[in-house]
Structure formats: C-alpha cells, structure tokens
XYZ file of C-alpha atoms in Angstrom:
95
model
C 43.537 44.342 47.592
C 39.584 44.827 47.401
C 39.411 47.786 49.512
C 41.530 49.917 47.170
C 38.585 51.969 45.441
C 37.884 53.035 48.804
C 41.561 54.987 48.719
C 40.330 57.650 46.108
C 36.926 58.530 46.749
C 34.232 59.286 44.096
C 34.014 63.197 43.535
C 30.257 63.140 44.352
C 30.334 61.509 47.428
C 29.330 63.923 50.318
C 31.981 64.092 53.179
C 29.701 62.044 55.830
C 29.430 59.321 52.727
C 33.090 59.292 52.586
C 33.352 59.120 56.340
C 31.155 56.330 56.823
C 32.839 53.959 53.857
C 36.457 54.806 55.365
C 35.116 53.326 58.453
C 33.763 50.629 57.322
C 36.594 49.769 54.887
C 38.434 50.287 58.298
C 36.311 47.944 60.049
C 38.027 44.695 57.838
C 41.475 45.842 59.050
C 43.824 44.499 61.627
C 46.717 46.770 61.324
C 47.754 48.966 64.271
C 46.777 52.413 62.743
C 43.098 51.787 62.155
C 42.348 53.885 65.507
C 44.300 56.809 64.135
C 42.316 56.095 60.833
C 39.361 56.315 62.628
C 40.092 59.690 63.934
C 41.615 61.010 60.857
C 38.477 60.454 58.963
C 36.320 61.980 61.833
C 38.731 65.071 61.574
C 38.032 65.108 57.839
C 34.302 64.997 58.391
C 34.232 67.665 61.007
C 36.819 70.059 58.557
C 34.215 69.867 55.966
C 31.723 70.850 57.867
C 32.589 74.734 59.294
C 28.675 75.385 60.572
C 28.397 73.180 63.962
C 24.823 72.532 63.042
C 25.911 70.773 59.725
C 28.606 69.060 60.939
C 26.560 67.429 64.110
C 23.811 66.552 61.402
C 26.979 64.745 59.270
C 28.285 62.886 62.494
C 25.048 61.903 63.368
C 24.664 60.502 59.801
C 27.878 58.593 60.455
C 26.974 57.262 63.388
C 23.510 55.836 62.159
C 25.116 54.464 59.115
C 27.665 52.580 60.916
C 25.070 51.484 63.599
C 22.865 50.008 60.645
C 25.457 48.450 59.020
C 26.394 46.751 62.444
C 22.673 45.185 62.935
C 23.349 41.270 63.188
C 26.993 41.962 63.822
C 28.516 41.641 66.875
C 28.248 45.314 68.036
C 30.097 44.799 71.353
C 33.173 44.025 69.232
C 36.284 46.520 70.348
C 35.985 48.293 67.089
C 32.192 49.034 67.048
C 32.687 50.406 70.502
C 35.494 52.465 69.676
C 33.882 53.763 66.940
C 30.328 54.553 68.963
C 32.481 56.059 71.790
C 34.422 58.234 69.605
C 31.234 59.939 67.630
C 29.487 60.443 70.382
C 32.298 62.304 72.534
C 32.771 64.233 69.316
C 29.022 65.055 69.348
C 28.700 65.989 72.987
C 31.638 68.580 72.391
C 30.105 69.951 69.533
C 26.796 70.192 70.799
C-alpha cells in the first residue's frame, strides 16, 4: 500500500503535522473505521498539548492545513464536512 510510510511517523514531525498527514491519508480510504481513526488522530493531537492555548493553535493549524489541501477539490464531500465539523466542535469546547 502506498500509504504504509504514514503508519510510522517520522520522529521530527510535530504532533500537528502528524495529525494533518494522518487525516490526509484517511481521506483516501474508504474503510468503515475512517471516522474513528480521524477522532483518534485528533485525540492524540490534544493529548500532545496539555496547555489549552497550544492545543487551540495546533487544532487550528490542522484545520487550515486540511482546508488548504482541499483547495480545488470537492470541499462539500462527506469526509471533508466531517473533518471540518469535528475539528470546529473540538475548538469550540477548548476555547
């Protein structure tokens, strides 16, 4: 599988970069556990930042990276909507 390299994140990746790459990887999959894996990636991101302000910055970075990566693509696709809504809900709770 072409995405196997993402399973073992590079040690120099920030948690936000790792989360962004995981979400991009998941956007190409069609398995039934994609939603669970997105939530898991976001949980790991939140766990990596115990400080609330750092967590907000990291989640906003992941959201903006995702939005930029969708430029020119169908942004209203179910996966894109799910990711956008999920991150925004978490941001509203953290803020």
